[in-house]
């Protein structure tokens, strides 16, 4: 029966955030004296470690990804044209344009990669700010353990300067001052009274009290927010605007190339190489390859 109840806790079918603390103990099948080591290990197997999973991605693939978009495709086509098509009229391939386009693509991708990587580092730093250690009551004794082993039902001691290792409910004691600005945006510490909930990742600024853990890992408020951000597929308005501008440029250039080919060759009877050079100018000059990067960096500095 106990395993069935704990399974309900795992699937979040029981509201442990608002029910009285006495009922929290009943639902979690625990007591103010804490869990035994055996219970803790069993719950660790059921609920998983109290940490957030970090996705490992290839830096090289991430860098190359900034060269895989419609604007870059046009520039890459121009680079191929510069060495594959611009070799008539007794002249060698246009290596100068080819090198210039490749360098431009690399510079643009490097700036975009650095900006994106800095954002990723900020997220990693935030995750690193989660409590590495915690003081937990197991087998009737207090000991300092890795926060990753915390499970629902654990009794944890929180004092000034501690980072809350998991979502928890306050037990009997004096009110706490909790800084949860990183989670909620509140500029000042908030007062938490016995029975109130505290979130993983928040910091105790005043007081000392014992708490009972009600959620760990991805089931915490912080974990849900991180998962929501990581799993969203919605395209932002800024990205939609950039895509619209890019599509407009590509369509305009496509129409311009068709018109220019008709005018240069059937009408004006220009030499092959002269026409290719003009088409390269239209391709390279008409694509705002650095526009997404410039706007992103500029807005980042303004905000």
Coordinates of C-alpha atoms in Angstrom, one line a residue:
X1 CA 0.0 0.0 0.0
X2 CA 2.9 2.3 0.9
X3 CA 4.4 1.8 -2.6
X4 CA 1.1 2.7 -4.2
X5 CA 0.8 5.9 -2.2
X6 CA 4.4 6.9 -3.1
X7 CA 3.7 6.1 -6.7
X8 CA 0.9 8.6 -6.5
X9 CA 3.4 11.2 -5.1
X10 CA 5.8 10.4 -8.0
X11 CA 3.0 11.1 -10.6
X12 CA 2.0 14.2 -8.7
X13 CA -1.6 13.1 -8.2
X14 CA -1.4 14.3 -4.5
X15 CA -1.3 18.0 -3.7
X16 CA 1.5 18.2 -1.0
X17 CA 1.8 22.0 -1.4
X18 CA -1.4 23.1 0.3
X19 CA -2.6 20.2 2.6
X20 CA -1.7 20.5 6.3
X21 CA 1.8 19.3 7.2
X22 CA 0.3 16.4 9.3
X23 CA -1.3 15.1 6.1
X24 CA 2.0 15.5 4.3
X25 CA 3.6 13.1 6.7
X26 CA 0.7 10.6 6.2
X27 CA 0.9 10.9 2.4
X28 CA 4.7 10.5 2.3
X29 CA 4.7 7.7 4.9
X30 CA 7.3 9.4 7.0
X31 CA 7.6 11.1 10.4
X32 CA 9.4 14.1 12.0
X33 CA 12.1 11.6 13.0
X34 CA 13.2 11.2 9.4
X35 CA 13.7 8.2 7.2
X36 CA 15.9 5.2 7.6
X37 CA 18.8 4.6 5.3
X38 CA 16.9 1.6 3.8
X39 CA 13.8 3.7 3.1
X40 CA 15.9 6.5 1.6
X41 CA 17.6 4.1 -0.8
X42 CA 14.3 2.6 -1.9
X43 CA 12.8 6.0 -2.5
X44 CA 15.9 7.1 -4.4
X45 CA 15.3 4.2 -6.7
X46 CA 11.7 5.2 -7.1
X47 CA 12.0 9.0 -7.5
X48 CA 15.5 9.2 -8.9
X49 CA 18.4 11.4 -7.9
X50 CA 17.7 15.0 -6.8
X51 CA 19.3 16.7 -9.7
X52 CA 18.5 18.0 -13.2
X53 CA 19.7 16.2 -16.3
X54 CA 22.1 18.2 -18.5
X55 CA 22.0 17.6 -22.2
X56 CA 25.4 17.1 -23.8
X57 CA 25.7 18.4 -27.3
X58 CA 28.5 18.6 -29.7
X59 CA 30.1 22.1 -29.9
X60 CA 31.2 21.4 -33.5
X61 CA 27.6 20.5 -34.6
X62 CA 26.3 23.5 -32.7
X63 CA 28.8 25.8 -34.5
X64 CA 28.0 24.2 -37.9
X65 CA 24.3 24.7 -37.2
X66 CA 24.7 28.4 -37.6
X67 CA 25.7 27.8 -41.2
X68 CA 22.5 25.8 -41.8
X69 CA 19.8 28.4 -42.5
X70 CA 18.2 30.0 -45.6
X71 CA 20.4 33.1 -45.6
X72 CA 23.6 31.0 -45.2
X73 CA 22.4 28.7 -48.0
X74 CA 22.3 31.6 -50.4
X75 CA 25.8 32.7 -49.4
X76 CA 27.1 29.2 -49.7
X77 CA 25.6 28.9 -53.1
X78 CA 27.4 32.1 -54.0
X79 CA 30.7 30.6 -52.7
X80 CA 30.2 27.5 -54.9
X81 CA 29.3 29.7 -57.9
X82 CA 32.5 31.7 -57.4
X83 CA 34.7 28.7 -57.9
X84 CA 32.5 26.3 -60.0
X85 CA 30.9 28.7 -62.5
X86 CA 33.0 31.8 -62.5
X87 CA 35.8 30.3 -64.5
X88 CA 35.1 31.3 -68.1
X89 CA 36.4 34.0 -70.3
X90 CA 40.0 32.8 -70.0
X91 CA 40.0 33.8 -66.3
X92 CA 40.6 31.5 -63.3
X93 CA 37.9 30.9 -60.7
X94 CA 37.0 33.8 -58.4
X95 CA 39.0 32.7 -55.4
X96 CA 38.9 36.1 -53.8
X97 CA 35.1 36.2 -53.6
X98 CA 35.1 32.5 -52.5
X99 CA 37.5 33.2 -49.6
X100 CA 35.7 36.4 -48.6
X101 CA 32.3 34.6 -48.5
X102 CA 33.7 31.7 -46.4
X103 CA 35.4 34.1 -44.0
X104 CA 32.2 36.1 -43.6
X105 CA 30.2 33.0 -42.9
X106 CA 32.8 31.8 -40.3
X107 CA 32.9 35.2 -38.6
X108 CA 29.1 35.4 -38.5
X109 CA 28.8 31.8 -37.2
X110 CA 31.5 32.4 -34.6
X111 CA 29.8 35.5 -33.1
X112 CA 26.4 33.6 -33.0
X113 CA 28.1 30.6 -31.4
X114 CA 29.7 32.7 -28.7
X115 CA 26.5 34.5 -27.9
X116 CA 24.5 31.2 -27.7
X117 CA 27.3 29.5 -25.7
X118 CA 27.3 32.3 -23.2
X119 CA 23.6 31.9 -22.7
X120 CA 24.1 28.1 -22.2
X121 CA 26.9 28.9 -19.7
X122 CA 24.5 31.1 -17.8
X123 CA 22.0 28.3 -17.6
X124 CA 24.7 25.9 -16.5
X125 CA 25.8 28.3 -13.8
X126 CA 22.2 28.6 -12.5
X127 CA 22.0 24.8 -12.3
X128 CA 25.4 24.7 -10.5
X129 CA 23.9 27.1 -7.9
X130 CA 21.7 24.2 -6.6
X131 CA 22.7 23.0 -3.2
X132 CA 25.6 20.5 -3.5
X133 CA 25.3 19.3 0.2
X134 CA 22.5 19.2 2.8
X135 CA 22.0 18.3 6.4
X136 CA 19.6 15.4 6.5
X137 CA 18.1 13.3 9.3
X138 CA 18.6 9.6 8.7
X139 CA 18.3 6.7 11.2
X140 CA 17.6 9.3 13.9
X141 CA 21.0 11.0 13.3
X142 CA 21.9 14.3 11.5
X143 CA 24.6 14.0 8.9
X144 CA 25.8 16.1 5.9
X145 CA 25.0 14.3 2.7
X146 CA 25.0 15.0 -1.0
X147 CA 21.9 16.9 -1.9
X148 CA 21.4 14.4 -4.8
X149 CA 20.3 11.7 -2.4
X150 CA 17.5 13.7 -0.9
X151 CA 14.0 12.1 -1.4
X152 CA 10.4 13.0 -0.6
X153 CA 9.9 12.4 3.1
X154 CA 13.4 13.4 4.2
X155 CA 13.8 15.8 7.1
X156 CA 16.3 18.5 6.3
X157 CA 17.8 21.3 8.5
X158 CA 17.9 24.7 6.9
X159 CA 19.8 27.6 8.4
X160 CA 21.2 31.0 7.4
X161 CA 23.1 30.9 4.0
X162 CA 21.8 27.4 3.0
X163 CA 20.5 26.8 -0.5
X164 CA 17.2 24.8 -0.3
X165 CA 18.0 21.4 -2.0
X166 CA 14.4 20.5 -2.8
X167 CA 10.9 21.7 -2.6
X168 CA 9.8 21.3 1.0
X169 CA 7.3 22.3 3.7
X170 CA 8.5 24.1 6.8
X171 CA 8.0 22.4 10.1
X172 CA 7.6 24.0 13.6
X173 CA 9.9 26.9 14.3
X174 CA 10.5 30.6 13.7
X175 CA 9.7 32.2 10.4
X176 CA 12.5 32.2 7.7
X177 CA 13.5 34.9 5.3
X178 CA 13.9 33.3 1.9
X179 CA 15.5 34.8 -1.2
X180 CA 13.8 33.2 -4.2
X181 CA 14.5 36.0 -6.7
X182 CA 16.2 33.6 -9.1
X183 CA 13.0 31.6 -9.4
X184 CA 10.2 34.2 -9.0
X185 CA 11.9 37.5 -9.7
X186 CA 11.0 39.0 -6.3
X187 CA 13.6 41.6 -5.4
X188 CA 13.4 41.2 -1.6
X189 CA 13.5 38.1 0.6
X190 CA 10.1 36.8 1.5
X191 CA 8.9 35.6 4.9
X192 CA 8.0 31.9 5.2
X193 CA 6.1 30.7 8.2
X194 CA 5.8 27.1 9.5
X195 CA 3.6 25.1 7.0
X196 CA 4.6 27.2 4.0
X197 CA 6.4 25.8 1.0
X198 CA 10.0 26.7 0.0
X199 CA 11.4 26.0 -3.4
X200 CA 14.6 24.3 -4.5
X201 CA 17.3 26.7 -5.4
X202 CA 16.2 29.5 -3.1
X203 CA 18.4 30.7 -0.3
X204 CA 17.8 31.1 3.4
X205 CA 18.6 34.7 4.5
X206 CA 17.5 34.5 8.1
X207 CA 16.4 31.9 10.6
X208 CA 16.9 28.2 11.1
X209 CA 14.2 25.4 10.9
X210 CA 13.6 21.9 9.8
X211 CA 11.7 21.0 6.7
X212 CA 10.1 17.9 5.1
X213 CA 11.0 17.3 1.4
X214 CA 7.9 17.0 -0.8
X215 CA 9.5 17.1 -4.3
X216 CA 13.0 16.5 -5.8
X217 CA 14.7 16.7 -9.2
X218 CA 12.5 17.4 -12.2
X219 CA 9.4 17.4 -10.0
X220 CA 10.5 20.6 -8.2
X221 CA 9.3 24.1 -9.2
X222 CA 12.8 24.8 -10.6
X223 CA 13.0 21.5 -12.4
X224 CA 9.6 22.0 -14.0
X225 CA 10.5 25.5 -15.2
X226 CA 13.8 24.2 -16.6
X227 CA 12.1 21.3 -18.4
X228 CA 9.4 23.6 -19.8
X229 CA 12.1 26.0 -21.2
X230 CA 14.1 23.1 -22.6
X231 CA 11.1 21.4 -24.3
X232 CA 9.4 24.3 -25.8
X233 CA 9.2 24.4 -29.6
X234 CA 7.5 27.8 -29.9
X235 CA 9.1 30.3 -32.3
X236 CA 9.4 33.8 -30.8
X237 CA 8.2 36.9 -32.5
X238 CA 11.7 38.2 -33.0
X239 CA 12.6 35.0 -34.8
X240 CA 9.5 35.2 -37.0
X241 CA 10.4 38.7 -38.0
X242 CA 13.9 37.7 -38.9
X243 CA 12.6 34.7 -40.9
X244 CA 10.1 37.0 -42.8
X245 CA 12.9 39.5 -43.7
X246 CA 15.2 36.6 -44.8
X247 CA 12.4 35.1 -47.0
X248 CA 11.7 38.5 -48.5
X249 CA 15.3 39.0 -49.4
X250 CA 15.7 35.5 -50.9
X251 CA 12.5 35.9 -53.0
X252 CA 13.6 39.3 -54.2
X253 CA 17.0 38.1 -55.1
X254 CA 15.6 35.1 -56.9
X255 CA 13.4 37.4 -59.0
X256 CA 16.3 39.7 -59.6
X257 CA 18.5 36.9 -60.8
X258 CA 16.0 35.7 -63.3
X259 CA 15.5 39.2 -64.7
X260 CA 19.2 39.9 -64.8
X261 CA 19.9 36.6 -66.6
X262 CA 17.3 37.4 -69.2
X263 CA 18.6 41.0 -69.7
X264 CA 22.3 40.2 -69.7
X265 CA 22.4 37.1 -72.0
X266 CA 19.5 37.0 -74.5
X267 CA 19.1 40.8 -74.7
X268 CA 22.6 42.4 -74.1
X269 CA 24.6 39.3 -75.2
X270 CA 27.2 39.9 -72.4
X271 CA 30.2 37.5 -72.0
X272 CA 29.6 34.6 -69.8
X273 CA 32.1 35.6 -67.1
X274 CA 30.8 39.2 -66.9
X275 CA 27.3 38.0 -66.3
X276 CA 28.4 35.6 -63.6
X277 CA 30.3 38.4 -61.8
X278 CA 27.2 40.5 -61.8
X279 CA 25.1 37.6 -60.4
X280 CA 27.7 37.2 -57.6
X281 CA 27.4 40.8 -56.7
X282 CA 23.6 40.5 -56.5
X283 CA 23.8 37.4 -54.4
X284 CA 26.5 38.6 -52.0
X285 CA 25.2 42.2 -51.7
X286 CA 21.5 41.3 -51.4
X287 CA 21.7 38.9 -48.5
X288 CA 22.0 40.4 -44.9
X289 CA 23.9 37.4 -43.7
X290 CA 24.9 39.1 -40.4
X291 CA 21.5 40.6 -39.7
X292 CA 20.3 38.0 -37.2
X293 CA 23.6 38.2 -35.3
X294 CA 23.8 42.0 -35.3
X295 CA 20.2 42.4 -34.1
X296 CA 20.5 39.7 -31.4
X297 CA 23.8 41.1 -30.0
X298 CA 22.5 44.7 -30.2
X299 CA 19.2 43.9 -28.4
X300 CA 21.2 41.9 -25.8
X301 CA 23.3 45.0 -25.0
X302 CA 20.3 47.3 -25.0
X303 CA 18.3 45.1 -22.6

